[in-house]
């Protein structure tokens, strides 16, 4: 018998599972269809983020950073450890336990909120039922069922972009999944793409002993990041962490054999080069999962970047069909996906309740970004190069962690915080951070931007002493050239 719901969500990553929970909280009869299976072949909710993305990468970053601290940083505190060793399989199994606990947690949240969880691949079917509801075909192996709902939320996420004619076997040539599951640190590790995944994975395996070479096609480094932050990051990653980063390269051939991968490329001066590595990570971006959804048969519009086309409220061209997260425009970030999921759930609940009022859309200009390297990089709003390009007049205030008491006590003095504010109104336009725990501090900057704060607003707020947040406070004072401790 066909199951009938108010809302069917396709995909249970941070976009889909959060949308489903919020729909259920608002009293809607909700189902969430997801096809992810873990390496044991069991259904595993949480999508890329929980299974092979945010959570496992942060678990390994933390483990490897702890090792790095004990091996290289604690001696300055008078703490030395003899016979230090690292057990990579233990590290990996800790990461797997964290992933299992969290994915099981989503299943429990579904149960608690009475979301019906359906395992399988969801596809929109052309014919609507007599009430105009959508029909979604769910395929699980050779079993098929049809579920119906008036509203559909597509949250099918993204997958690693592949290089032409290079097979990812996750043995020698790895994507993020393989890079998070190595049994030991490879002696020589190559990484194609100096983006977010490339740098986070380089950090993990370099700290555990690999010689890491990153090959990046773009002439610059971290081009989406504020130029001054990117320059500081490259200096620290190469000099202190020991990463070899080559930019402006052009890959000509990749030859994997059983134990070695050979990469041939032209360097930035167009000279032929060859790199031999034991493992190669390919991290050259991600592509939206918009195929296999039945888009053609129902006339769902997809753009030329394979993203499902949506308006600012995540509405597709099809009535009552929404799409959120990595499969649509905007940054491919878990928190962005979740906030879109909540916004869509609330819009649907409002419609079902007969409310005409339009709710605010998720503000894509105030999405925080974090790169979990050491030091961490975090930002929100416009970069200095963007402001220059658009001709906006701005003032900048900057303060280094070196002059902060808490950073000194931590022994983490690299980096700075920079605030960019409108030259006339003083409204904060962008905040850029490189330094310890800036992943936590960026939220204050997000609040400031969302509330249209001025740099003076931040400068007049009392910040605890001694704390890293005083660096943000001093950067705000510096916009008005009145920083106190420099
Ligand atoms: P996904 O998480 O990709 O989930 C989509 C789900 O839909 C999957 O379970 C998929 O199997 C399922 N699905 C697809 N098609 C169908 C179908 N037809 N039927 C049924 N199910 C289907 N972001 C951050 O914000 N912070 C981080 O620290 C961070 N770290 C990352 C580290 C790595 C290594 C990677 C790869 C990504 C990281 N990201 C991070 C990005 C983050 O994982 C994504 O932005 C986020 O998972 C997107 O959520 P989503 O719900 O849109 O899609
Ligand atoms: P990315 O877009 O961050 O970086 C890809 C890099 O590969 C770019 O610098 C690009 O110029 C380069 N590149 C592309 N083709 C190339 C080629 N042929 N040869 C050499 N270099 C090439 O993508 P990445 O690292 O794969 O991550 C995907 C997305 O996942 C991120 O953009 C981000 O949205 C998300 N993510 C977020 C994290 C976080 O929030 N901390 C962590 C990891 C991923």
PDB file of N, CA and C in Angstrom, residues 162-259:
ATOM      1  N   UNK A 162      35.634  14.055 -10.096  1.00  0.00           N
ATOM      2  CA  UNK A 162      36.679  13.125 -10.545  1.00  0.00           C
ATOM      3  C   UNK A 162      37.529  13.799 -11.619  1.00  0.00           C
ATOM      4  N   UNK A 163      38.768  13.355 -11.747  1.00  0.00           N
ATOM      5  CA  UNK A 163      39.573  13.816 -12.867  1.00  0.00           C
ATOM      6  C   UNK A 163      39.339  12.860 -14.028  1.00  0.00           C
ATOM      7  N   UNK A 164      39.316  13.388 -15.275  1.00  0.00           N
ATOM      8  CA  UNK A 164      39.005  12.516 -16.399  1.00  0.00           C
ATOM      9  C   UNK A 164      39.965  11.323 -16.471  1.00  0.00           C
ATOM     10  N   UNK A 165      39.432  10.196 -16.764  1.00  0.00           N
ATOM     11  CA  UNK A 165      40.143   8.915 -16.918  1.00  0.00           C
ATOM     12  C   UNK A 165      41.096   8.554 -15.760  1.00  0.00           C
ATOM     13  N   UNK A 166      40.769   8.975 -14.555  1.00  0.00           N
ATOM     14  CA  UNK A 166      41.531   8.516 -13.383  1.00  0.00           C
ATOM     15  C   UNK A 166      40.568   7.835 -12.428  1.00  0.00           C
ATOM     16  N   UNK A 167      40.798   6.542 -12.236  1.00  0.00           N
ATOM     17  CA  UNK A 167      39.890   5.768 -11.391  1.00  0.00           C
ATOM     18  C   UNK A 167      40.274   5.942  -9.911  1.00  0.00           C
ATOM     19  N   UNK A 168      39.295   6.325  -9.104  1.00  0.00           N
ATOM     20  CA  UNK A 168      39.524   6.375  -7.650  1.00  0.00           C
ATOM     21  C   UNK A 168      39.304   4.954  -7.138  1.00  0.00           C
ATOM     22  N   UNK A 169      40.358   4.293  -6.654  1.00  0.00           N
ATOM     23  CA  UNK A 169      40.156   2.933  -6.149  1.00  0.00           C
ATOM     24  C   UNK A 169      40.137   2.913  -4.612  1.00  0.00           C
ATOM     25  N   UNK A 170      40.415   4.074  -4.011  1.00  0.00           N
ATOM     26  CA  UNK A 170      40.532   4.199  -2.551  1.00  0.00           C
ATOM     27  C   UNK A 170      41.519   3.201  -1.956  1.00  0.00           C
ATOM     28  N   UNK A 171      42.471   2.788  -2.792  1.00  0.00           N
ATOM     29  CA  UNK A 171      43.610   2.004  -2.303  1.00  0.00           C
ATOM     30  C   UNK A 171      44.865   2.848  -2.498  1.00  0.00           C
ATOM     31  N   UNK A 172      45.135   3.198  -3.768  1.00  0.00           N
ATOM     32  CA  UNK A 172      46.289   4.053  -4.070  1.00  0.00           C
ATOM     33  C   UNK A 172      45.848   5.471  -4.404  1.00  0.00           C
ATOM     34  N   UNK A 173      44.762   5.549  -5.173  1.00  0.00           N
ATOM     35  CA  UNK A 173      44.218   6.864  -5.551  1.00  0.00           C
ATOM     36  C   UNK A 173      42.940   7.072  -4.747  1.00  0.00           C
ATOM     37  N   UNK A 174      42.960   8.131  -3.919  1.00  0.00           N
ATOM     38  CA  UNK A 174      41.913   8.244  -2.897  1.00  0.00           C
ATOM     39  C   UNK A 174      41.069   9.506  -3.068  1.00  0.00           C
ATOM     40  N   UNK A 175      39.792   9.397  -2.739  1.00  0.00           N
ATOM     41  CA  UNK A 175      39.004  10.612  -2.525  1.00  0.00           C
ATOM     42  C   UNK A 175      38.928  10.825  -1.016  1.00  0.00           C
ATOM     43  N   UNK A 176      38.001  11.684  -0.553  1.00  0.00           N
ATOM     44  CA  UNK A 176      37.946  11.963   0.890  1.00  0.00           C
ATOM     45  C   UNK A 176      37.687  10.705   1.712  1.00  0.00           C
ATOM     46  N   UNK A 177      36.892   9.780   1.160  1.00  0.00           N
ATOM     47  CA  UNK A 177      36.563   8.562   1.905  1.00  0.00           C
ATOM     48  C   UNK A 177      37.825   7.751   2.198  1.00  0.00           C
ATOM     49  N   UNK A 178      38.638   7.543   1.149  1.00  0.00           N
ATOM     50  CA  UNK A 178      39.882   6.781   1.312  1.00  0.00           C
ATOM     51  C   UNK A 178      40.885   7.540   2.167  1.00  0.00           C
ATOM     52  N   UNK A 179      40.926   8.867   1.993  1.00  0.00           N
ATOM     53  CA  UNK A 179      41.901   9.676   2.732  1.00  0.00           C
ATOM     54  C   UNK A 179      41.635   9.652   4.223  1.00  0.00           C
ATOM     55  N   UNK A 180      40.390   9.346   4.599  1.00  0.00           N
ATOM     56  CA  UNK A 180      40.020   9.311   6.022  1.00  0.00           C
ATOM     57  C   UNK A 180      40.122   7.901   6.602  1.00  0.00           C
ATOM     58  N   UNK A 181      40.613   6.960   5.798  1.00  0.00           N
ATOM     59  CA  UNK A 181      40.597   5.571   6.276  1.00  0.00           C
ATOM     60  C   UNK A 181      41.933   4.862   6.068  1.00  0.00           C
ATOM     61  N   UNK A 182      43.029   5.614   5.887  1.00  0.00           N
ATOM     62  CA  UNK A 182      44.327   4.960   5.671  1.00  0.00           C
ATOM     63  C   UNK A 182      44.770   4.208   6.928  1.00  0.00           C
ATOM     64  N   UNK A 183      45.390   3.047   6.717  1.00  0.00           N
ATOM     65  CA  UNK A 183      45.796   2.242   7.874  1.00  0.00           C
ATOM     66  C   UNK A 183      47.123   2.712   8.448  1.00  0.00           C
ATOM     67  N   UNK A 184      47.890   3.464   7.640  1.00  0.00           N
ATOM     68  CA  UNK A 184      49.145   4.035   8.142  1.00  0.00           C
ATOM     69  C   UNK A 184      49.460   5.295   7.352  1.00  0.00           C
ATOM     70  N   UNK A 185      50.358   6.111   7.906  1.00  0.00           N
ATOM     71  CA  UNK A 185      50.729   7.323   7.175  1.00  0.00           C
ATOM     72  C   UNK A 185      51.607   6.926   6.005  1.00  0.00           C
ATOM     73  N   UNK A 186      51.214   7.256   4.767  1.00  0.00           N
ATOM     74  CA  UNK A 186      52.069   6.899   3.642  1.00  0.00           C
ATOM     75  C   UNK A 186      53.385   7.668   3.713  1.00  0.00           C
ATOM     76  N   UNK A 187      54.459   7.052   3.232  1.00  0.00           N
ATOM     77  CA  UNK A 187      55.745   7.773   3.296  1.00  0.00           C
ATOM     78  C   UNK A 187      55.661   9.026   2.428  1.00  0.00           C
ATOM     79  N   UNK A 188      55.191   8.841   1.189  1.00  0.00           N
ATOM     80  CA  UNK A 188      55.062  10.002   0.291  1.00  0.00           C
ATOM     81  C   UNK A 188      53.595  10.134  -0.100  1.00  0.00           C
ATOM     82  N   UNK A 189      53.015  11.281   0.205  1.00  0.00           N
ATOM     83  CA  UNK A 189      51.602  11.510  -0.113  1.00  0.00           C
ATOM     84  C   UNK A 189      51.490  12.680  -1.089  1.00  0.00           C
ATOM     85  N   UNK A 190      50.804  12.439  -2.191  1.00  0.00           N
ATOM     86  CA  UNK A 190      50.524  13.522  -3.142  1.00  0.00           C
ATOM     87  C   UNK A 190      49.072  13.943  -2.990  1.00  0.00           C
ATOM     88  N   UNK A 191      48.803  15.218  -3.174  1.00  0.00           N
ATOM     89  CA  UNK A 191      47.417  15.701  -3.105  1.00  0.00           C
ATOM     90  C   UNK A 191      47.178  16.605  -4.303  1.00  0.00           C
ATOM     91  N   UNK A 192      46.131  16.329  -5.054  1.00  0.00           N
ATOM     92  CA  UNK A 192      45.791  17.231  -6.163  1.00  0.00           C
ATOM     93  C   UNK A 192      44.664  18.133  -5.686  1.00  0.00           C
ATOM     94  N   UNK A 193      44.942  19.448  -5.669  1.00  0.00           N
ATOM     95  CA  UNK A 193      43.960  20.432  -5.213  1.00  0.00           C
ATOM     96  C   UNK A 193      44.299  20.937  -3.820  1.00  0.00           C
ATOM     97  N   UNK A 194      44.689  22.237  -3.749  1.00  0.00           N
ATOM     98  CA  UNK A 194      45.011  22.842  -2.442  1.00  0.00           C
ATOM     99  C   UNK A 194      43.789  23.583  -1.911  1.00  0.00           C
ATOM    100  N   UNK A 195      42.637  22.896  -1.899  1.00  0.00           N
ATOM    101  CA  UNK A 195      41.415  23.494  -1.353  1.00  0.00           C
ATOM    102  C   UNK A 195      41.243  23.053   0.090  1.00  0.00           C
ATOM    103  N   UNK A 196      39.990  23.066   0.533  1.00  0.00           N
ATOM    104  CA  UNK A 196      39.723  22.807   1.947  1.00  0.00           C
ATOM    105  C   UNK A 196      40.060  21.361   2.316  1.00  0.00           C
ATOM    106  N   UNK A 197      39.604  20.404   1.501  1.00  0.00           N
ATOM    107  CA  UNK A 197      39.887  18.991   1.827  1.00  0.00           C
ATOM    108  C   UNK A 197      41.388  18.737   1.724  1.00  0.00           C
ATOM    109  N   UNK A 198      42.000  19.232   0.648  1.00  0.00           N
ATOM    110  CA  UNK A 198      43.441  19.016   0.437  1.00  0.00           C
ATOM    111  C   UNK A 198      44.234  19.471   1.654  1.00  0.00           C
ATOM    112  N   UNK A 199      43.934  20.672   2.160  1.00  0.00           N
ATOM    113  CA  UNK A 199      44.722  21.220   3.270  1.00  0.00           C
ATOM    114  C   UNK A 199      44.431  20.500   4.582  1.00  0.00           C
ATOM    115  N   UNK A 200      43.149  20.128   4.803  1.00  0.00           N
ATOM    116  CA  UNK A 200      42.850  19.423   6.057  1.00  0.00           C
ATOM    117  C   UNK A 200      43.494  18.029   6.053  1.00  0.00           C
ATOM    118  N   UNK A 201      43.395  17.330   4.931  1.00  0.00           N
ATOM    119  CA  UNK A 201      43.987  15.981   4.876  1.00  0.00           C
ATOM    120  C   UNK A 201      45.520  16.055   4.897  1.00  0.00           C
ATOM    121  N   UNK A 202      46.079  17.083   4.245  1.00  0.00           N
ATOM    122  CA  UNK A 202      47.542  17.275   4.277  1.00  0.00           C
ATOM    123  C   UNK A 202      47.985  17.457   5.729  1.00  0.00           C
ATOM    124  N   UNK A 203      47.199  18.210   6.508  1.00  0.00           N
ATOM    125  CA  UNK A 203      47.569  18.472   7.908  1.00  0.00           C
ATOM    126  C   UNK A 203      47.599  17.167   8.696  1.00  0.00           C
ATOM    127  N   UNK A 204      46.537  16.360   8.532  1.00  0.00           N
ATOM    128  CA  UNK A 204      46.466  15.089   9.275  1.00  0.00           C
ATOM    129  C   UNK A 204      47.697  14.240   8.983  1.00  0.00           C
ATOM    130  N   UNK A 205      47.941  13.981   7.685  1.00  0.00           N
ATOM    131  CA  UNK A 205      48.956  12.967   7.348  1.00  0.00           C
ATOM    132  C   UNK A 205      50.378  13.498   7.472  1.00  0.00           C
ATOM    133  N   UNK A 206      50.568  14.810   7.288  1.00  0.00           N
ATOM    134  CA  UNK A 206      51.893  15.400   7.505  1.00  0.00           C
ATOM    135  C   UNK A 206      52.269  15.284   8.983  1.00  0.00           C
ATOM    136  N   UNK A 207      51.294  15.602   9.870  1.00  0.00           N
ATOM    137  CA  UNK A 207      51.581  15.515  11.309  1.00  0.00           C
ATOM    138  C   UNK A 207      51.948  14.091  11.716  1.00  0.00           C
ATOM    139  N   UNK A 208      51.384  13.118  10.986  1.00  0.00           N
ATOM    140  CA  UNK A 208      51.652  11.713  11.339  1.00  0.00           C
ATOM    141  C   UNK A 208      52.875  11.180  10.597  1.00  0.00           C
ATOM    142  N   UNK A 209      53.560  12.044   9.860  1.00  0.00           N
ATOM    143  CA  UNK A 209      54.867  11.645   9.324  1.00  0.00           C
ATOM    144  C   UNK A 209      54.998  11.591   7.812  1.00  0.00           C
ATOM    145  N   UNK A 210      53.920  11.796   7.057  1.00  0.00           N
ATOM    146  CA  UNK A 210      54.053  11.718   5.591  1.00  0.00           C
ATOM    147  C   UNK A 210      54.792  12.939   5.041  1.00  0.00           C
ATOM    148  N   UNK A 211      55.534  12.701   3.934  1.00  0.00           N
ATOM    149  CA  UNK A 211      56.043  13.848   3.161  1.00  0.00           C
ATOM    150  C   UNK A 211      54.914  14.212   2.214  1.00  0.00           C
ATOM    151  N   UNK A 212      54.427  15.445   2.292  1.00  0.00           N
ATOM    152  CA  UNK A 212      53.222  15.782   1.519  1.00  0.00           C
ATOM    153  C   UNK A 212      53.529  16.823   0.443  1.00  0.00           C
ATOM    154  N   UNK A 213      53.143  16.507  -0.794  1.00  0.00           N
ATOM    155  CA  UNK A 213      53.247  17.480  -1.885  1.00  0.00           C
ATOM    156  C   UNK A 213      51.852  17.772  -2.405  1.00  0.00           C
ATOM    157  N   UNK A 214      51.495  19.055  -2.438  1.00  0.00           N
ATOM    158  CA  UNK A 214      50.170  19.441  -2.951  1.00  0.00           C
ATOM    159  C   UNK A 214      50.359  20.145  -4.295  1.00  0.00           C
ATOM    160  N   UNK A 215      49.597  19.685  -5.284  1.00  0.00           N
ATOM    161  CA  UNK A 215      49.663  20.292  -6.615  1.00  0.00           C
ATOM    162  C   UNK A 215      48.361  21.038  -6.883  1.00  0.00           C
ATOM    163  N   UNK A 216      48.457  22.321  -7.112  1.00  0.00           N
ATOM    164  CA  UNK A 216      47.262  23.162  -7.272  1.00  0.00           C
ATOM    165  C   UNK A 216      47.282  23.840  -8.644  1.00  0.00           C
ATOM    166  N   UNK A 217      46.154  23.771  -9.345  1.00  0.00           N
ATOM    167  CA  UNK A 217      46.085  24.328 -10.695  1.00  0.00           C
ATOM    168  C   UNK A 217      46.084  25.861 -10.720  1.00  0.00           C
ATOM    169  N   UNK A 218      45.424  26.468  -9.744  1.00  0.00           N
ATOM    170  CA  UNK A 218      45.310  27.932  -9.776  1.00  0.00           C
ATOM    171  C   UNK A 218      46.668  28.571  -9.477  1.00  0.00           C
ATOM    172  N   UNK A 219      46.930  29.734 -10.093  1.00  0.00           N
ATOM    173  CA  UNK A 219      48.230  30.370  -9.812  1.00  0.00           C
ATOM    174  C   UNK A 219      48.354  30.840  -8.369  1.00  0.00           C
ATOM    175  N   UNK A 220      47.228  31.243  -7.776  1.00  0.00           N
ATOM    176  CA  UNK A 220      47.278  31.716  -6.383  1.00  0.00           C
ATOM    177  C   UNK A 220      46.975  30.582  -5.417  1.00  0.00           C
ATOM    178  N   UNK A 221      46.988  30.930  -4.120  1.00  0.00           N
ATOM    179  CA  UNK A 221      46.723  29.939  -3.075  1.00  0.00           C
ATOM    180  C   UNK A 221      45.473  30.377  -2.326  1.00  0.00           C
ATOM    181  N   UNK A 222      44.527  29.473  -2.129  1.00  0.00           N
ATOM    182  CA  UNK A 222      43.265  29.737  -1.417  1.00  0.00           C
ATOM    183  C   UNK A 222      42.611  31.036  -1.911  1.00  0.00           C
ATOM    184  N   UNK A 223      42.225  31.039  -3.193  1.00  0.00           N
ATOM    185  CA  UNK A 223      41.774  32.299  -3.796  1.00  0.00           C
ATOM    186  C   UNK A 223      40.458  32.822  -3.227  1.00  0.00           C
ATOM    187  N   UNK A 224      39.660  31.962  -2.555  1.00  0.00           N
ATOM    188  CA  UNK A 224      38.410  32.458  -1.967  1.00  0.00           C
ATOM    189  C   UNK A 224      38.653  33.151  -0.626  1.00  0.00           C
ATOM    190  N   UNK A 225      39.864  32.982  -0.100  1.00  0.00           N
ATOM    191  CA  UNK A 225      40.184  33.500   1.233  1.00  0.00           C
ATOM    192  C   UNK A 225      40.781  34.901   1.080  1.00  0.00           C
ATOM    193  N   UNK A 226      40.624  35.761   2.091  1.00  0.00           N
ATOM    194  CA  UNK A 226      41.262  37.078   2.071  1.00  0.00           C
ATOM    195  C   UNK A 226      42.760  36.899   1.762  1.00  0.00           C
ATOM    196  N   UNK A 227      43.263  37.718   0.819  1.00  0.00           N
ATOM    197  CA  UNK A 227      44.633  37.507   0.313  1.00  0.00           C
ATOM    198  C   UNK A 227      45.691  37.528   1.422  1.00  0.00           C
ATOM    199  N   UNK A 228      45.490  38.434   2.385  1.00  0.00           N
ATOM    200  CA  UNK A 228      46.492  38.548   3.448  1.00  0.00           C
ATOM    201  C   UNK A 228      46.495  37.285   4.334  1.00  0.00           C
ATOM    202  N   UNK A 229      45.307  36.747   4.569  1.00  0.00           N
ATOM    203  CA  UNK A 229      45.194  35.514   5.368  1.00  0.00           C
ATOM    204  C   UNK A 229      45.819  34.352   4.594  1.00  0.00           C
ATOM    205  N   UNK A 230      45.511  34.298   3.281  1.00  0.00           N
ATOM    206  CA  UNK A 230      46.037  33.198   2.461  1.00  0.00           C
ATOM    207  C   UNK A 230      47.570  33.229   2.446  1.00  0.00           C
ATOM    208  N   UNK A 231      48.128  34.429   2.364  1.00  0.00           N
ATOM    209  CA  UNK A 231      49.595  34.573   2.333  1.00  0.00           C
ATOM    210  C   UNK A 231      50.203  34.081   3.657  1.00  0.00           C
ATOM    211  N   UNK A 232      49.590  34.496   4.753  1.00  0.00           N
ATOM    212  CA  UNK A 232      50.066  34.075   6.081  1.00  0.00           C
ATOM    213  C   UNK A 232      49.958  32.547   6.223  1.00  0.00           C
ATOM    214  N   UNK A 233      48.809  32.002   5.739  1.00  0.00           N
ATOM    215  CA  UNK A 233      48.585  30.551   5.844  1.00  0.00           C
ATOM    216  C   UNK A 233      49.646  29.792   5.052  1.00  0.00           C
ATOM    217  N   UNK A 234      49.927  30.243   3.845  1.00  0.00           N
ATOM    218  CA  UNK A 234      50.901  29.517   3.010  1.00  0.00           C
ATOM    219  C   UNK A 234      52.274  29.526   3.682  1.00  0.00           C
ATOM    220  N   UNK A 235      52.620  30.666   4.263  1.00  0.00           N
ATOM    221  CA  UNK A 235      53.928  30.773   4.939  1.00  0.00           C
ATOM    222  C   UNK A 235      54.002  29.749   6.088  1.00  0.00           C
ATOM    223  N   UNK A 236      52.953  29.711   6.892  1.00  0.00           N
ATOM    224  CA  UNK A 236      52.974  28.803   8.058  1.00  0.00           C
ATOM    225  C   UNK A 236      52.925  27.338   7.601  1.00  0.00           C
ATOM    226  N   UNK A 237      52.059  27.026   6.620  1.00  0.00           N
ATOM    227  CA  UNK A 237      51.918  25.625   6.184  1.00  0.00           C
ATOM    228  C   UNK A 237      53.215  25.108   5.558  1.00  0.00           C
ATOM    229  N   UNK A 238      53.935  25.972   4.848  1.00  0.00           N
ATOM    230  CA  UNK A 238      55.160  25.490   4.216  1.00  0.00           C
ATOM    231  C   UNK A 238      56.325  25.484   5.209  1.00  0.00           C
ATOM    232  N   UNK A 239      56.497  26.606   5.932  1.00  0.00           N
ATOM    233  CA  UNK A 239      57.675  26.697   6.819  1.00  0.00           C
ATOM    234  C   UNK A 239      57.538  25.884   8.087  1.00  0.00           C
ATOM    235  N   UNK A 240      56.366  25.920   8.712  1.00  0.00           N
ATOM    236  CA  UNK A 240      56.251  25.257  10.018  1.00  0.00           C
ATOM    237  C   UNK A 240      55.728  23.833   9.918  1.00  0.00           C
ATOM    238  N   UNK A 241      54.705  23.638   9.063  1.00  0.00           N
ATOM    239  CA  UNK A 241      54.155  22.275   8.950  1.00  0.00           C
ATOM    240  C   UNK A 241      54.983  21.428   7.979  1.00  0.00           C
ATOM    241  N   UNK A 242      55.670  22.109   7.056  1.00  0.00           N
ATOM    242  CA  UNK A 242      56.528  21.374   6.122  1.00  0.00           C
ATOM    243  C   UNK A 242      55.792  20.824   4.913  1.00  0.00           C
ATOM    244  N   UNK A 243      54.679  21.481   4.515  1.00  0.00           N
ATOM    245  CA  UNK A 243      53.999  21.036   3.292  1.00  0.00           C
ATOM    246  C   UNK A 243      54.720  21.615   2.081  1.00  0.00           C
ATOM    247  N   UNK A 244      54.810  20.802   1.023  1.00  0.00           N
ATOM    248  CA  UNK A 244      55.325  21.312  -0.248  1.00  0.00           C
ATOM    249  C   UNK A 244      54.096  21.682  -1.081  1.00  0.00           C
ATOM    250  N   UNK A 245      53.914  22.974  -1.347  1.00  0.00           N
ATOM    251  CA  UNK A 245      52.712  23.405  -2.087  1.00  0.00           C
ATOM    252  C   UNK A 245      53.156  24.044  -3.398  1.00  0.00           C
ATOM    253  N   UNK A 246      52.739  23.431  -4.516  1.00  0.00           N
ATOM    254  CA  UNK A 246      53.078  24.009  -5.821  1.00  0.00           C
ATOM    255  C   UNK A 246      51.802  24.509  -6.477  1.00  0.00           C
ATOM    256  N   UNK A 247      51.774  25.778  -6.853  1.00  0.00           N
ATOM    257  CA  UNK A 247      50.577  26.336  -7.489  1.00  0.00           C
ATOM    258  C   UNK A 247      50.846  26.559  -8.985  1.00  0.00           C
ATOM    259  N   UNK A 248      49.792  26.788  -9.731  1.00  0.00           N
ATOM    260  CA  UNK A 248      49.911  27.085 -11.165  1.00  0.00           C
ATOM    261  C   UNK A 248      50.388  25.898 -11.984  1.00  0.00           C
ATOM    262  N   UNK A 249      50.090  24.671 -11.499  1.00  0.00           N
ATOM    263  CA  UNK A 249      50.549  23.475 -12.231  1.00  0.00           C
ATOM    264  C   UNK A 249      49.443  22.968 -13.167  1.00  0.00           C
ATOM    265  N   UNK A 250      49.861  22.139 -14.105  1.00  0.00           N
ATOM    266  CA  UNK A 250      48.899  21.559 -15.039  1.00  0.00           C
ATOM    267  C   UNK A 250      49.192  20.065 -15.169  1.00  0.00           C
ATOM    268  N   UNK A 251      48.289  19.238 -14.653  1.00  0.00           N
ATOM    269  CA  UNK A 251      48.514  17.783 -14.671  1.00  0.00           C
ATOM    270  C   UNK A 251      48.420  17.283 -16.122  1.00  0.00           C
ATOM    271  N   UNK A 252      49.405  16.492 -16.542  1.00  0.00           N
ATOM    272  CA  UNK A 252      49.338  15.956 -17.910  1.00  0.00           C
ATOM    273  C   UNK A 252      49.038  14.455 -17.911  1.00  0.00           C
ATOM    274  N   UNK A 253      49.514  13.756 -16.870  1.00  0.00           N
ATOM    275  CA  UNK A 253      49.279  12.310 -16.831  1.00  0.00           C
ATOM    276  C   UNK A 253      49.364  11.797 -15.388  1.00  0.00           C
ATOM    277  N   UNK A 254      48.488  10.858 -15.082  1.00  0.00           N
ATOM    278  CA  UNK A 254      48.609  10.203 -13.769  1.00  0.00           C
ATOM    279  C   UNK A 254      48.617   8.710 -14.013  1.00  0.00           C
ATOM    280  N   UNK A 255      49.674   8.054 -13.528  1.00  0.00           N
ATOM    281  CA  UNK A 255      49.790   6.612 -13.774  1.00  0.00           C
ATOM    282  C   UNK A 255      49.836   5.868 -12.440  1.00  0.00           C
ATOM    283  N   UNK A 256      48.718   5.251 -12.052  1.00  0.00           N
ATOM    284  CA  UNK A 256      48.780   4.471 -10.818  1.00  0.00           C
ATOM    285  C   UNK A 256      49.244   3.041 -11.102  1.00  0.00           C
ATOM    286  N   UNK A 257      50.180   2.519 -10.316  1.00  0.00           N
ATOM    287  CA  UNK A 257      50.485   1.092 -10.366  1.00  0.00           C
ATOM    288  C   UNK A 257      50.077   0.537  -9.001  1.00  0.00           C
ATOM    289  N   UNK A 258      50.451  -0.697  -8.726  1.00  0.00           N
ATOM    290  CA  UNK A 258      49.933  -1.291  -7.483  1.00  0.00           C
ATOM    291  C   UNK A 258      50.374  -0.520  -6.231  1.00  0.00           C
ATOM    292  N   UNK A 259      51.670  -0.078  -6.232  1.00  0.00           N
ATOM    293  CA  UNK A 259      52.178   0.560  -5.014  1.00  0.00           C
ATOM    294  C   UNK A 259      52.566   2.022  -5.159  1.00  0.00           C
TER     295      UNK A 259
END
